[in-house]
């Protein structure tokens, strides 16, 4: 006897289409599609924050596995869904801070998987490092749009790698009057490479190599960015000028006195940040900082629920940990742009049922 089996179900099963094509996008595909576009990334990230504020995203907890508490070597799985776009996605990202020093490799690698929500089938498998780097910098730029002084002219970087470069390009998009960019890194060679690469885009900006002096990079800067691969208390409170915005990008990058000095502490999402290993996360776990000390989350400011900068004297501390729904929003925008331009390779993951082929030799 067959329970719950109708003729219609039998016909549907017999005529089932097993074809499963997925678009594979390399970083080169994404660049050729015009996705290396900071304005495009900033718009996507701000839109994601607005949609979150309106309850239009699905935002589960991420799964994070830390393999070494000292080095903070970790692999994270970050899922999220976009209700309007009917897309669910996941970023699989590895962060191994010692890679540049130990192996001459980038500290971050990532891939992205997108599925549409009509059938649940995957639609795209993408290189995710560019998306992740652009998203981090774009969120910093959105924060700067609301939290930095409008007359900002001096910016200082501690760190000179890909995140520093991405942040510079994004910040110039929202604060185009920047005239001076100071950069300090572990070596003068990396500072020189930063200046060589960024001066091609903005030849009118005065770039200053600080020759490894982090204090020189931070002093008198109206926006300070720490973008390092290590876990060190580099930025000191006494170096910070009145009215500055500090963009904290990674893990432990500043002394505890820095957030204590802040007029406002803003996070991309404090409920997520407090469980991580960044400066203010550590202070929270040590009982040195409390929920009441956090002014608000970026989505609250973007949506107008809370004010951003209220005067030119405030020192504002912005902490970004990275939110999966922002990654998925940007990844989906990249996928659609690449698809419109006919880029990417389509791989047929399955053509028929595994029982439609002669598998007796394999099974037996």
PDB file of N, CA and C in Angstrom, residues 22-27 30 76-80 87-94 108-115 122-135 323-335:
ATOM      1  N   UNK A  22      25.202  26.248 -11.536  1.00  0.00           N
ATOM      2  CA  UNK A  22      25.596  27.295 -10.591  1.00  0.00           C
ATOM      3  C   UNK A  22      26.646  28.170 -11.257  1.00  0.00           C
ATOM      4  N   UNK A  23      26.537  29.457 -11.024  1.00  0.00           N
ATOM      5  CA  UNK A  23      27.487  30.417 -11.590  1.00  0.00           C
ATOM      6  C   UNK A  23      28.698  30.531 -10.670  1.00  0.00           C
ATOM      7  N   UNK A  24      29.864  30.272 -11.199  1.00  0.00           N
ATOM      8  CA  UNK A  24      31.122  30.387 -10.441  1.00  0.00           C
ATOM      9  C   UNK A  24      31.807  31.682 -10.858  1.00  0.00           C
ATOM     10  N   UNK A  25      32.053  32.549  -9.890  1.00  0.00           N
ATOM     11  CA  UNK A  25      32.636  33.856 -10.163  1.00  0.00           C
ATOM     12  C   UNK A  25      33.982  33.995  -9.470  1.00  0.00           C
ATOM     13  N   UNK A  26      35.032  34.192 -10.249  1.00  0.00           N
ATOM     14  CA  UNK A  26      36.346  34.461  -9.705  1.00  0.00           C
ATOM     15  C   UNK A  26      36.461  35.952  -9.381  1.00  0.00           C
ATOM     16  N   UNK A  27      37.508  36.318  -8.678  1.00  0.00           N
ATOM     17  CA  UNK A  27      37.718  37.741  -8.395  1.00  0.00           C
ATOM     18  C   UNK A  27      37.902  38.519  -9.695  1.00  0.00           C
ATOM     19  N   UNK A  30      34.621  39.338 -11.199  1.00  0.00           N
ATOM     20  CA  UNK A  30      33.957  40.418 -10.480  1.00  0.00           C
ATOM     21  C   UNK A  30      34.568  41.773 -10.819  1.00  0.00           C
ATOM     22  N   UNK A  76      35.217  31.324  10.123  1.00  0.00           N
ATOM     23  CA  UNK A  76      33.855  31.705  10.470  1.00  0.00           C
ATOM     24  C   UNK A  76      32.887  31.340   9.350  1.00  0.00           C
ATOM     25  N   UNK A  77      31.697  30.934   9.741  1.00  0.00           N
ATOM     26  CA  UNK A  77      30.600  30.696   8.806  1.00  0.00           C
ATOM     27  C   UNK A  77      29.500  31.702   9.129  1.00  0.00           C
ATOM     28  N   UNK A  78      29.186  32.578   8.156  1.00  0.00           N
ATOM     29  CA  UNK A  78      28.259  33.676   8.410  1.00  0.00           C
ATOM     30  C   UNK A  78      27.074  33.608   7.437  1.00  0.00           C
ATOM     31  N   UNK A  79      25.906  33.152   7.899  1.00  0.00           N
ATOM     32  CA  UNK A  79      24.719  33.076   7.038  1.00  0.00           C
ATOM     33  C   UNK A  79      23.816  34.302   7.200  1.00  0.00           C
ATOM     34  N   UNK A  80      23.009  34.566   6.173  1.00  0.00           N
ATOM     35  CA  UNK A  80      22.020  35.643   6.254  1.00  0.00           C
ATOM     36  C   UNK A  80      21.067  35.547   5.076  1.00  0.00           C
ATOM     37  N   UNK A  87      16.853  35.874  -1.417  1.00  0.00           N
ATOM     38  CA  UNK A  87      18.186  35.264  -1.497  1.00  0.00           C
ATOM     39  C   UNK A  87      18.664  34.945  -0.091  1.00  0.00           C
ATOM     40  N   UNK A  88      19.248  33.772   0.045  1.00  0.00           N
ATOM     41  CA  UNK A  88      19.908  33.396   1.296  1.00  0.00           C
ATOM     42  C   UNK A  88      21.360  33.072   0.949  1.00  0.00           C
ATOM     43  N   UNK A  89      22.266  33.491   1.799  1.00  0.00           N
ATOM     44  CA  UNK A  89      23.672  33.293   1.473  1.00  0.00           C
ATOM     45  C   UNK A  89      24.519  32.985   2.689  1.00  0.00           C
ATOM     46  N   UNK A  90      25.773  32.674   2.400  1.00  0.00           N
ATOM     47  CA  UNK A  90      26.721  32.339   3.456  1.00  0.00           C
ATOM     48  C   UNK A  90      28.114  32.762   3.028  1.00  0.00           C
ATOM     49  N   UNK A  91      28.836  33.380   3.949  1.00  0.00           N
ATOM     50  CA  UNK A  91      30.256  33.656   3.728  1.00  0.00           C
ATOM     51  C   UNK A  91      31.073  32.710   4.598  1.00  0.00           C
ATOM     52  N   UNK A  92      32.032  32.051   3.980  1.00  0.00           N
ATOM     53  CA  UNK A  92      32.970  31.168   4.684  1.00  0.00           C
ATOM     54  C   UNK A  92      34.312  31.880   4.653  1.00  0.00           C
ATOM     55  N   UNK A  93      34.758  32.353   5.805  1.00  0.00           N
ATOM     56  CA  UNK A  93      35.937  33.223   5.827  1.00  0.00           C
ATOM     57  C   UNK A  93      36.970  32.725   6.828  1.00  0.00           C
ATOM     58  N   UNK A  94      38.202  32.699   6.386  1.00  0.00           N
ATOM     59  CA  UNK A  94      39.333  32.326   7.244  1.00  0.00           C
ATOM     60  C   UNK A  94      40.138  33.583   7.554  1.00  0.00           C
ATOM     61  N   UNK A 108      43.487  37.034   5.162  1.00  0.00           N
ATOM     62  CA  UNK A 108      42.070  36.722   5.030  1.00  0.00           C
ATOM     63  C   UNK A 108      41.798  36.050   3.694  1.00  0.00           C
ATOM     64  N   UNK A 109      40.969  35.013   3.717  1.00  0.00           N
ATOM     65  CA  UNK A 109      40.472  34.395   2.490  1.00  0.00           C
ATOM     66  C   UNK A 109      39.005  34.052   2.706  1.00  0.00           C
ATOM     67  N   UNK A 110      38.217  34.165   1.631  1.00  0.00           N
ATOM     68  CA  UNK A 110      36.781  33.953   1.800  1.00  0.00           C
ATOM     69  C   UNK A 110      36.145  33.492   0.497  1.00  0.00           C
ATOM     70  N   UNK A 111      35.057  32.734   0.638  1.00  0.00           N
ATOM     71  CA  UNK A 111      34.191  32.381  -0.484  1.00  0.00           C
ATOM     72  C   UNK A 111      32.747  32.649  -0.051  1.00  0.00           C
ATOM     73  N   UNK A 112      31.875  32.835  -1.048  1.00  0.00           N
ATOM     74  CA  UNK A 112      30.463  33.120  -0.787  1.00  0.00           C
ATOM     75  C   UNK A 112      29.583  32.170  -1.579  1.00  0.00           C
ATOM     76  N   UNK A 113      28.494  31.756  -0.957  1.00  0.00           N
ATOM     77  CA  UNK A 113      27.502  30.907  -1.614  1.00  0.00           C
ATOM     78  C   UNK A 113      26.148  31.594  -1.504  1.00  0.00           C
ATOM     79  N   UNK A 114      25.447  31.722  -2.639  1.00  0.00           N
ATOM     80  CA  UNK A 114      24.109  32.316  -2.665  1.00  0.00           C
ATOM     81  C   UNK A 114      23.102  31.299  -3.159  1.00  0.00           C
ATOM     82  N   UNK A 115      21.937  31.270  -2.527  1.00  0.00           N
ATOM     83  CA  UNK A 115      20.825  30.423  -2.965  1.00  0.00           C
ATOM     84  C   UNK A 115      19.582  31.287  -3.127  1.00  0.00           C
ATOM     85  N   UNK A 122      21.169  26.579  -5.025  1.00  0.00           N
ATOM     86  CA  UNK A 122      22.276  27.531  -5.087  1.00  0.00           C
ATOM     87  C   UNK A 122      22.370  28.152  -6.481  1.00  0.00           C
ATOM     88  N   UNK A 123      22.677  29.448  -6.527  1.00  0.00           N
ATOM     89  CA  UNK A 123      22.770  30.148  -7.805  1.00  0.00           C
ATOM     90  C   UNK A 123      24.172  30.673  -8.090  1.00  0.00           C
ATOM     91  N   UNK A 124      24.973  30.862  -7.042  1.00  0.00           N
ATOM     92  CA  UNK A 124      26.307  31.425  -7.279  1.00  0.00           C
ATOM     93  C   UNK A 124      27.290  30.968  -6.209  1.00  0.00           C
ATOM     94  N   UNK A 125      28.496  30.656  -6.661  1.00  0.00           N
ATOM     95  CA  UNK A 125      29.629  30.386  -5.771  1.00  0.00           C
ATOM     96  C   UNK A 125      30.695  31.392  -6.168  1.00  0.00           C
ATOM     97  N   UNK A 126      31.109  32.229  -5.221  1.00  0.00           N
ATOM     98  CA  UNK A 126      31.927  33.392  -5.550  1.00  0.00           C
ATOM     99  C   UNK A 126      33.184  33.475  -4.709  1.00  0.00           C
ATOM    100  N   UNK A 127      34.250  33.968  -5.324  1.00  0.00           N
ATOM    101  CA  UNK A 127      35.406  34.400  -4.539  1.00  0.00           C
ATOM    102  C   UNK A 127      34.919  35.502  -3.616  1.00  0.00           C
ATOM    103  N   UNK A 128      35.279  35.433  -2.337  1.00  0.00           N
ATOM    104  CA  UNK A 128      34.692  36.355  -1.372  1.00  0.00           C
ATOM    105  C   UNK A 128      35.634  37.347  -0.741  1.00  0.00           C
ATOM    106  N   UNK A 129      36.928  37.282  -1.056  1.00  0.00           N
ATOM    107  CA  UNK A 129      37.873  38.184  -0.396  1.00  0.00           C
ATOM    108  C   UNK A 129      37.638  39.625  -0.798  1.00  0.00           C
ATOM    109  N   UNK A 130      37.415  39.860  -2.090  1.00  0.00           N
ATOM    110  CA  UNK A 130      37.173  41.226  -2.544  1.00  0.00           C
ATOM    111  C   UNK A 130      35.896  41.778  -1.938  1.00  0.00           C
ATOM    112  N   UNK A 131      34.847  40.962  -1.926  1.00  0.00           N
ATOM    113  CA  UNK A 131      33.581  41.385  -1.325  1.00  0.00           C
ATOM    114  C   UNK A 131      33.774  41.708   0.154  1.00  0.00           C
ATOM    115  N   UNK A 132      34.504  40.846   0.863  1.00  0.00           N
ATOM    116  CA  UNK A 132      34.717  41.050   2.293  1.00  0.00           C
ATOM    117  C   UNK A 132      35.515  42.323   2.556  1.00  0.00           C
ATOM    118  N   UNK A 133      36.574  42.531   1.768  1.00  0.00           N
ATOM    119  CA  UNK A 133      37.389  43.741   1.934  1.00  0.00           C
ATOM    120  C   UNK A 133      36.595  44.997   1.612  1.00  0.00           C
ATOM    121  N   UNK A 134      35.848  44.957   0.510  1.00  0.00           N
ATOM    122  CA  UNK A 134      35.042  46.120   0.127  1.00  0.00           C
ATOM    123  C   UNK A 134      33.953  46.390   1.156  1.00  0.00           C
ATOM    124  N   UNK A 135      33.322  45.322   1.651  1.00  0.00           N
ATOM    125  CA  UNK A 135      32.269  45.503   2.649  1.00  0.00           C
ATOM    126  C   UNK A 135      32.797  46.155   3.911  1.00  0.00           C
ATOM    127  N   UNK A 323      28.968  42.083   9.517  1.00  0.00           N
ATOM    128  CA  UNK A 323      27.634  41.510   9.643  1.00  0.00           C
ATOM    129  C   UNK A 323      27.300  40.739   8.381  1.00  0.00           C
ATOM    130  N   UNK A 324      26.847  39.508   8.558  1.00  0.00           N
ATOM    131  CA  UNK A 324      26.657  38.623   7.411  1.00  0.00           C
ATOM    132  C   UNK A 324      25.644  39.159   6.410  1.00  0.00           C
ATOM    133  N   UNK A 325      24.592  39.819   6.888  1.00  0.00           N
ATOM    134  CA  UNK A 325      23.576  40.286   5.946  1.00  0.00           C
ATOM    135  C   UNK A 325      24.117  41.397   5.043  1.00  0.00           C
ATOM    136  N   UNK A 326      25.115  42.147   5.519  1.00  0.00           N
ATOM    137  CA  UNK A 326      25.735  43.167   4.681  1.00  0.00           C
ATOM    138  C   UNK A 326      26.588  42.497   3.599  1.00  0.00           C
ATOM    139  N   UNK A 327      27.318  41.445   3.987  1.00  0.00           N
ATOM    140  CA  UNK A 327      28.092  40.675   3.005  1.00  0.00           C
ATOM    141  C   UNK A 327      27.185  40.076   1.942  1.00  0.00           C
ATOM    142  N   UNK A 328      26.072  39.491   2.372  1.00  0.00           N
ATOM    143  CA  UNK A 328      25.170  38.830   1.424  1.00  0.00           C
ATOM    144  C   UNK A 328      24.521  39.857   0.495  1.00  0.00           C
ATOM    145  N   UNK A 329      24.167  41.018   1.038  1.00  0.00           N
ATOM    146  CA  UNK A 329      23.604  42.080   0.193  1.00  0.00           C
ATOM    147  C   UNK A 329      24.616  42.490  -0.890  1.00  0.00           C
ATOM    148  N   UNK A 330      25.856  42.749  -0.489  1.00  0.00           N
ATOM    149  CA  UNK A 330      26.870  43.169  -1.452  1.00  0.00           C
ATOM    150  C   UNK A 330      27.171  42.043  -2.438  1.00  0.00           C
ATOM    151  N   UNK A 331      27.267  40.823  -1.944  1.00  0.00           N
ATOM    152  CA  UNK A 331      27.540  39.682  -2.825  1.00  0.00           C
ATOM    153  C   UNK A 331      26.431  39.514  -3.863  1.00  0.00           C
ATOM    154  N   UNK A 332      25.187  39.665  -3.444  1.00  0.00           N
ATOM    155  CA  UNK A 332      24.072  39.524  -4.376  1.00  0.00           C
ATOM    156  C   UNK A 332      24.098  40.625  -5.437  1.00  0.00           C
ATOM    157  N   UNK A 333      24.427  41.840  -5.021  1.00  0.00           N
ATOM    158  CA  UNK A 333      24.550  42.941  -5.991  1.00  0.00           C
ATOM    159  C   UNK A 333      25.672  42.652  -6.982  1.00  0.00           C
ATOM    160  N   UNK A 334      26.797  42.106  -6.497  1.00  0.00           N
ATOM    161  CA  UNK A 334      27.908  41.752  -7.375  1.00  0.00           C
ATOM    162  C   UNK A 334      27.499  40.655  -8.355  1.00  0.00           C
ATOM    163  N   UNK A 335      26.826  39.639  -7.842  1.00  0.00           N
ATOM    164  CA  UNK A 335      26.385  38.531  -8.695  1.00  0.00           C
ATOM    165  C   UNK A 335      25.469  39.029  -9.806  1.00  0.00           C
TER     166      UNK A 335
END
